[in-house]
mmCIF file of C-alpha atoms in Angstrom:
data_model
loop_
_atom_site.group_PDB
_atom_site.id
_atom_site.type_symbol
_atom_site.label_atom_id
_atom_site.label_comp_id
_atom_site.label_asym_id
_atom_site.label_seq_id
_atom_site.Cartn_x
_atom_site.Cartn_y
_atom_site.Cartn_z
ATOM 1 C CA LYS A 144 -90.822 53.559 40.565
ATOM 2 C CA LEU A 145 -92.313 50.389 42.011
ATOM 3 C CA ASN A 146 -94.440 52.379 44.460
ATOM 4 C CA SER A 147 -97.690 54.003 43.401
ATOM 5 C CA GLU A 148 -101.189 54.631 44.733
ATOM 6 C CA PHE A 149 -102.157 50.985 44.239
ATOM 7 C CA LEU A 150 -98.790 49.256 44.613
ATOM 8 C CA GLU A 151 -96.395 49.143 47.560
ATOM 9 C CA PHE A 152 -92.934 47.608 47.298
ATOM 10 C CA GLY A 153 -90.586 47.144 50.209
ATOM 11 C CA LEU A 154 -88.012 45.063 52.067
ATOM 12 C CA GLU A 155 -88.796 42.924 55.078
ATOM 13 C CA GLY A 156 -86.842 40.817 57.497
ATOM 14 C CA GLY A 157 -86.905 39.373 60.958
ATOM 15 C CA VAL A 158 -86.682 36.109 62.819
ATOM 16 C CA ASN A 159 -88.429 32.778 62.274
ATOM 17 C CA PHE A 160 -88.889 29.801 64.568
ATOM 18 C CA SER A 161 -89.126 26.515 62.680
ATOM 19 C CA THR A 162 -89.762 22.875 63.469
ATOM 20 C CA ILE A 163 -90.458 19.673 61.572
ATOM 21 C CA SER A 164 -93.521 17.766 62.737
ATOM 22 C CA ASN A 165 -93.165 14.194 64.015
ATOM 23 C CA MET A 166 -89.387 14.480 64.543
ATOM 24 C CA GLY A 167 -89.401 12.932 67.999
ATOM 25 C CA SER A 168 -87.811 15.089 70.683
ATOM 26 C CA SER A 169 -86.429 17.708 68.277
ATOM 27 C CA ALA A 170 -86.234 21.394 69.252
ATOM 28 C CA THR A 171 -87.059 24.653 67.491
ATOM 29 C CA ASN A 172 -84.638 25.975 64.885
ATOM 30 C CA THR A 173 -84.239 29.767 65.126
ATOM 31 C CA GLY A 174 -83.040 31.736 62.124
ATOM 32 C CA PHE A 175 -83.180 35.102 60.409
ATOM 33 C CA ASN A 176 -85.265 35.783 57.307
ATOM 34 C CA LEU A 177 -84.906 38.457 54.646
ATOM 35 C CA GLY A 178 -86.863 39.237 51.507
ATOM 36 C CA PHE A 179 -88.973 41.735 49.599
ATOM 37 C CA TYR A 180 -92.718 42.163 49.242
ATOM 38 C CA PHE A 181 -95.412 43.655 47.014
ATOM 39 C CA ASP A 182 -98.876 44.822 48.071
ATOM 40 C CA PHE A 183 -101.170 45.056 45.023
ATOM 41 C CA LYS A 184 -104.130 47.141 46.191
ATOM 42 C CA SER A 185 -107.628 46.855 44.749
ATOM 43 C CA LYS A 186 -108.677 49.974 42.830
ATOM 44 C CA ASN A 187 -112.282 49.473 43.949
ATOM 45 C CA ASN A 188 -111.369 49.038 47.626
ATOM 46 C CA PRO A 189 -107.698 49.678 48.591
ATOM 47 C CA ALA A 190 -108.268 47.929 51.927
ATOM 48 C CA TRP A 191 -108.145 44.654 49.976
ATOM 49 C CA MET A 192 -104.839 43.656 48.423
ATOM 50 C CA ILE A 193 -102.692 40.774 47.226
ATOM 51 C CA ASN A 194 -99.559 40.405 49.317
ATOM 52 C CA THR A 195 -96.699 38.537 47.638
ATOM 53 C CA GLY A 196 -92.934 38.660 47.158
ATOM 54 C CA VAL A 197 -89.948 36.409 47.815
ATOM 55 C CA ILE A 198 -88.463 35.414 51.165
ATOM 56 C CA VAL A 199 -84.908 34.992 49.887
ATOM 57 C CA LYS A 200 -83.372 33.850 53.168
ATOM 58 C CA SER A 201 -85.593 31.646 55.298
ATOM 59 C CA PRO A 202 -83.913 28.734 57.120
ATOM 60 C CA MET A 203 -86.271 26.003 58.273
ATOM 61 C CA GLY A 204 -85.596 22.681 59.945
ATOM 62 C CA ALA A 205 -85.177 21.534 63.536
ATOM 63 C CA GLN A 206 -82.562 21.382 66.255
ATOM 64 C CA GLU A 207 -81.453 18.276 68.124
ATOM 65 C CA ILE A 208 -83.070 15.717 65.825
ATOM 66 C CA PRO A 209 -82.522 12.028 66.683
ATOM 67 C CA LEU A 210 -78.921 10.944 66.150
ATOM 68 C CA TYR A 211 -78.445 8.461 63.296
ATOM 69 C CA SER A 212 -75.599 6.479 61.752
ATOM 70 C CA LEU A 213 -73.363 8.049 59.095
ATOM 71 C CA ASN A 214 -72.391 4.561 57.905
ATOM 72 C CA ASN A 215 -68.814 5.304 58.854
ATOM 73 C CA PRO A 216 -67.446 3.702 62.065
ATOM 74 C CA ASP A 217 -64.992 6.540 62.707
ATOM 75 C CA LEU A 218 -67.622 9.269 62.295
ATOM 76 C CA ASP A 219 -70.208 7.339 64.284
ATOM 77 C CA ASN A 220 -67.707 6.949 67.120
ATOM 78 C CA THR A 221 -66.741 10.649 66.944
ATOM 79 C CA PHE A 222 -70.313 11.898 67.222
ATOM 80 C CA SER A 223 -71.648 9.272 69.600
ATOM 81 C CA GLY A 224 -73.487 11.152 72.334
ATOM 82 C CA GLY A 225 -73.488 14.352 70.277
ATOM 83 C CA SER A 226 -76.310 16.221 68.585
ATOM 84 C CA VAL A 227 -77.688 16.751 65.081
ATOM 85 C CA ASN A 228 -79.294 19.934 63.760
ATOM 86 C CA ARG A 229 -81.194 19.904 60.463
ATOM 87 C CA GLU A 230 -81.345 23.063 58.369
ATOM 88 C CA ILE A 231 -83.333 23.391 55.149
ATOM 89 C CA ARG A 232 -83.190 26.591 53.140
ATOM 90 C CA TYR A 233 -85.881 27.579 50.651
ATOM 91 C CA PHE A 234 -86.767 30.524 48.454
ATOM 92 C CA ASN A 235 -90.335 31.056 49.689
ATOM 93 C CA VAL A 236 -93.099 32.805 47.746
ATOM 94 C CA PRO A 237 -96.338 33.598 49.633
ATOM 95 C CA ILE A 238 -99.422 34.621 47.627
ATOM 96 C CA LEU A 239 -101.811 35.972 50.237
ATOM 97 C CA ILE A 240 -105.087 37.873 50.346
ATOM 98 C CA LYS A 241 -104.644 40.807 52.724
ATOM 99 C CA TYR A 242 -107.221 43.104 54.310
ATOM 100 C CA GLN A 243 -106.317 46.224 56.275
ATOM 101 C CA PHE A 244 -108.839 47.690 58.702
ATOM 102 C CA LYS A 245 -109.257 51.422 59.313
ATOM 103 C CA ASN A 246 -107.288 51.105 62.559
ATOM 104 C CA ASN A 247 -104.263 49.890 60.493
ATOM 105 C CA ILE A 248 -104.485 46.296 61.744
ATOM 106 C CA TYR A 249 -104.374 43.796 58.878
ATOM 107 C CA LEU A 250 -105.020 40.100 58.373
ATOM 108 C CA LYS A 251 -103.765 37.911 55.549
ATOM 109 C CA ALA A 252 -103.964 34.293 54.440
ATOM 110 C CA GLY A 253 -103.250 32.104 51.437
ATOM 111 C CA PRO A 254 -100.813 29.584 49.923
ATOM 112 C CA GLN A 255 -97.044 29.665 50.171
ATOM 113 C CA PHE A 256 -94.615 27.852 47.895
ATOM 114 C CA GLY A 257 -90.959 27.065 48.507
ATOM 115 C CA LEU A 258 -88.083 26.149 46.174
ATOM 116 C CA LEU A 259 -85.303 24.179 47.846
ATOM 117 C CA ALA A 260 -81.866 25.839 47.872
ATOM 118 C CA ARG A 261 -79.783 23.900 50.429
ATOM 119 C CA ALA A 262 -80.280 21.199 53.035
ATOM 120 C CA PHE A 263 -77.804 19.708 55.473
ATOM 121 C CA ASP A 264 -77.514 17.954 58.807
ATOM 122 C CA GLU A 265 -74.911 19.379 61.158
ATOM 123 C CA PHE A 266 -73.395 16.872 63.592
ATOM 124 C CA LYS A 267 -71.791 18.325 66.712
ATOM 125 C CA ASN A 268 -69.899 16.898 69.636
ATOM 126 C CA GLU A 269 -67.375 18.053 72.209
ATOM 127 C CA ILE A 270 -64.153 16.068 72.521
ATOM 128 C CA ASP A 271 -61.468 17.111 75.009
ATOM 129 C CA LYS A 272 -63.179 20.514 75.343
ATOM 130 C CA ASP A 273 -62.987 21.071 71.580
ATOM 131 C CA GLU A 274 -66.126 21.246 69.445
ATOM 132 C CA VAL A 275 -66.158 18.907 66.467
ATOM 133 C CA VAL A 276 -68.564 19.673 63.599
ATOM 134 C CA PHE A 277 -69.478 17.671 60.499
ATOM 135 C CA LYS A 278 -71.980 18.781 57.849
ATOM 136 C CA LYS A 279 -73.765 16.194 55.750
ATOM 137 C CA ASN A 280 -75.436 17.351 52.533
ATOM 138 C CA ILE A 281 -78.980 15.909 52.436
ATOM 139 C CA ARG A 282 -80.384 17.980 49.567
ATOM 140 C CA ASP A 283 -81.100 14.900 47.454
ATOM 141 C CA GLN A 284 -83.301 13.516 50.260
ATOM 142 C CA ILE A 285 -85.563 16.608 50.462
ATOM 143 C CA HIS A 286 -88.481 17.460 48.168
ATOM 144 C CA VAL A 287 -87.457 20.280 45.852
ATOM 145 C CA ILE A 288 -90.880 21.941 46.083
ATOM 146 C CA ASP A 289 -92.525 22.733 49.406
ATOM 147 C CA ALA A 290 -96.068 24.087 49.694
ATOM 148 C CA GLY A 291 -98.540 24.930 52.414
ATOM 149 C CA VAL A 292 -100.757 27.642 53.832
ATOM 150 C CA ALA A 293 -99.787 30.831 55.625
ATOM 151 C CA ILE A 294 -101.848 33.051 57.895
ATOM 152 C CA GLY A 295 -100.746 36.284 59.483
ATOM 153 C CA ALA A 296 -101.689 39.462 61.286
ATOM 154 C CA GLY A 297 -99.940 42.750 61.668
ATOM 155 C CA TYR A 298 -100.014 46.483 62.161
ATOM 156 C CA HIS A 299 -99.154 49.303 59.765
ATOM 157 C CA LEU A 300 -97.446 52.099 61.700
ATOM 158 C CA ASN A 301 -98.147 55.694 60.726
ATOM 159 C CA VAL A 302 -94.481 56.587 61.096
ATOM 160 C CA GLY A 303 -92.465 57.855 58.152
ATOM 161 C CA ASN A 304 -93.548 55.919 55.082
ATOM 162 C CA GLY A 305 -95.258 53.213 57.137
ATOM 163 C CA LEU A 306 -93.475 50.358 58.889
ATOM 164 C CA ASN A 307 -95.272 46.986 58.831
ATOM 165 C CA ILE A 308 -94.950 44.665 61.844
ATOM 166 C CA THR A 309 -96.192 41.127 61.061
ATOM 167 C CA VAL A 310 -96.557 37.790 62.813
ATOM 168 C CA GLN A 311 -97.117 34.987 60.307
ATOM 169 C CA TYR A 312 -97.458 31.213 60.637
ATOM 170 C CA TYR A 313 -96.639 28.699 57.898
ATOM 171 C CA HIS A 314 -98.135 25.185 57.897
ATOM 172 C CA GLY A 315 -96.468 22.909 55.339
ATOM 173 C CA LEU A 316 -98.603 20.380 53.478
ATOM 174 C CA VAL A 317 -95.875 18.620 51.455
ATOM 175 C CA THR A 318 -93.758 16.003 53.202
ATOM 176 C CA VAL A 319 -90.191 17.150 53.792
ATOM 177 C CA MET A 320 -88.448 13.872 52.928
ATOM 178 C CA LYS A 321 -88.824 12.056 49.633
ATOM 179 C CA GLY A 322 -88.346 8.443 48.592
ATOM 180 C CA ASP A 323 -88.176 6.037 51.520
ATOM 181 C CA GLY A 324 -88.009 8.868 54.059
ATOM 182 C CA PRO A 325 -90.746 9.451 56.657
ATOM 183 C CA ASN A 326 -94.045 10.477 55.049
ATOM 184 C CA ASN A 327 -95.454 12.268 58.101
ATOM 185 C CA GLN A 328 -92.923 15.086 58.534
ATOM 186 C CA PHE A 329 -93.903 18.626 57.515
ATOM 187 C CA ASN A 330 -92.386 22.095 57.840
ATOM 188 C CA ARG A 331 -93.809 24.451 60.448
ATOM 189 C CA SER A 332 -92.568 28.005 60.904
ATOM 190 C CA LEU A 333 -93.513 31.166 62.791
ATOM 191 C CA TYR A 334 -92.262 34.460 61.320
ATOM 192 C CA VAL A 335 -91.909 37.771 63.146
ATOM 193 C CA THR A 336 -90.973 40.419 60.592
ATOM 194 C CA ALA A 337 -90.722 44.144 59.981
ATOM 195 C CA GLY A 338 -91.244 45.548 56.499
ATOM 196 C CA ILE A 339 -90.509 49.012 55.193
ATOM 197 C CA PRO A 340 -91.568 50.506 51.834
ATOM 198 C CA ILE A 341 -88.737 51.554 49.508
ATOM 199 C CA GLY A 342 -89.217 54.755 47.516
ATOM 200 C CA LYS A 343 -92.744 55.380 48.776
ATOM 201 C CA GLY A 344 -91.893 58.891 49.946
ATOM 202 C CA LYS A 345 -90.437 59.838 46.562
ATOM 203 C CA ALA A 346 -93.473 58.384 44.785
ATOM 204 C CA ALA A 347 -95.843 60.436 46.969
ATOM 205 C CA LYS A 348 -93.787 63.599 46.401
ATOM 206 C CA LYS A 349 -93.782 63.076 42.638
ATOM 207 C CA LYS A 350 -97.551 62.560 42.649
ATOM 208 C CA ALA A 351 -98.071 65.766 44.654
ATOM 209 C CA GLU A 352 -95.871 67.710 42.235
ATOM 210 C CA LYS A 353 -97.862 66.424 39.263
ATOM 211 C CA GLU A 354 -101.166 67.355 40.910
ATOM 212 C CA ALA A 355 -99.866 70.834 41.736
ATOM 213 C CA GLU A 356 -98.688 71.338 38.172
ATOM 214 C CA LEU A 357 -102.050 70.147 36.839
ATOM 215 C CA ASN A 358 -103.899 72.561 39.116
ATOM 216 C CA LYS A 359 -101.833 75.462 37.787
ATOM 217 C CA VAL A 360 -102.986 74.592 34.275
ATOM 218 C CA ILE A 361 -106.639 74.002 35.122
ATOM 219 C CA LEU A 362 -107.295 76.947 37.454
ATOM 220 C CA PRO A 363 -106.714 79.747 34.887
ATOM 221 C CA GLU A 364 -109.015 77.994 32.395
ATOM 222 C CA ASP A 365 -111.767 77.681 35.052
ATOM 223 C CA GLN A 366 -111.468 81.391 35.832
ATOM 224 C CA ASN A 367 -112.056 82.286 32.192
#
């Protein structure tokens, strides 16, 4: 029911590669994303549309951030020489202007907003061949609202109901840390996703049935 001539609804998911700017020698954090999308098509020109939705699962952050003290001598000793991975999870909502060319390639750009769900630092070390892990909740140190700009490009496959393959980059403009935290650290993320419409085939079939039924009514009247 959510799919019509000027509206496409579907599910999308894939992988994203995230970093936090100005985090020293940190590495890319790789995670999986999952969400749903809407394409609201213009009635005057269906090539133009508003692309939005919610990326429900979208871990950001960075791997191997600089090791810091946990203000606990035992923990500091345990993880001395180990590593720290930072993971920040948001519910992300992009609101993008999308244009699809006749060759099915599309471009899109616009703002993206994120609502913080979870944030933690994971300390890891290996002691006597055993891995030791400690998770520190840092949610209260992270801004609840994240915002930035997103740009993307993709291709709409003419297979089945139309699979969308997209590469999208997010450039955060709100500092990650709040309070006395660093004021020059921002989220960066590259998404590679595949999206598939849900119920589009049924919507097209229902439309065709209605048109066929309407033609049956109109044709006899025209003949008279």
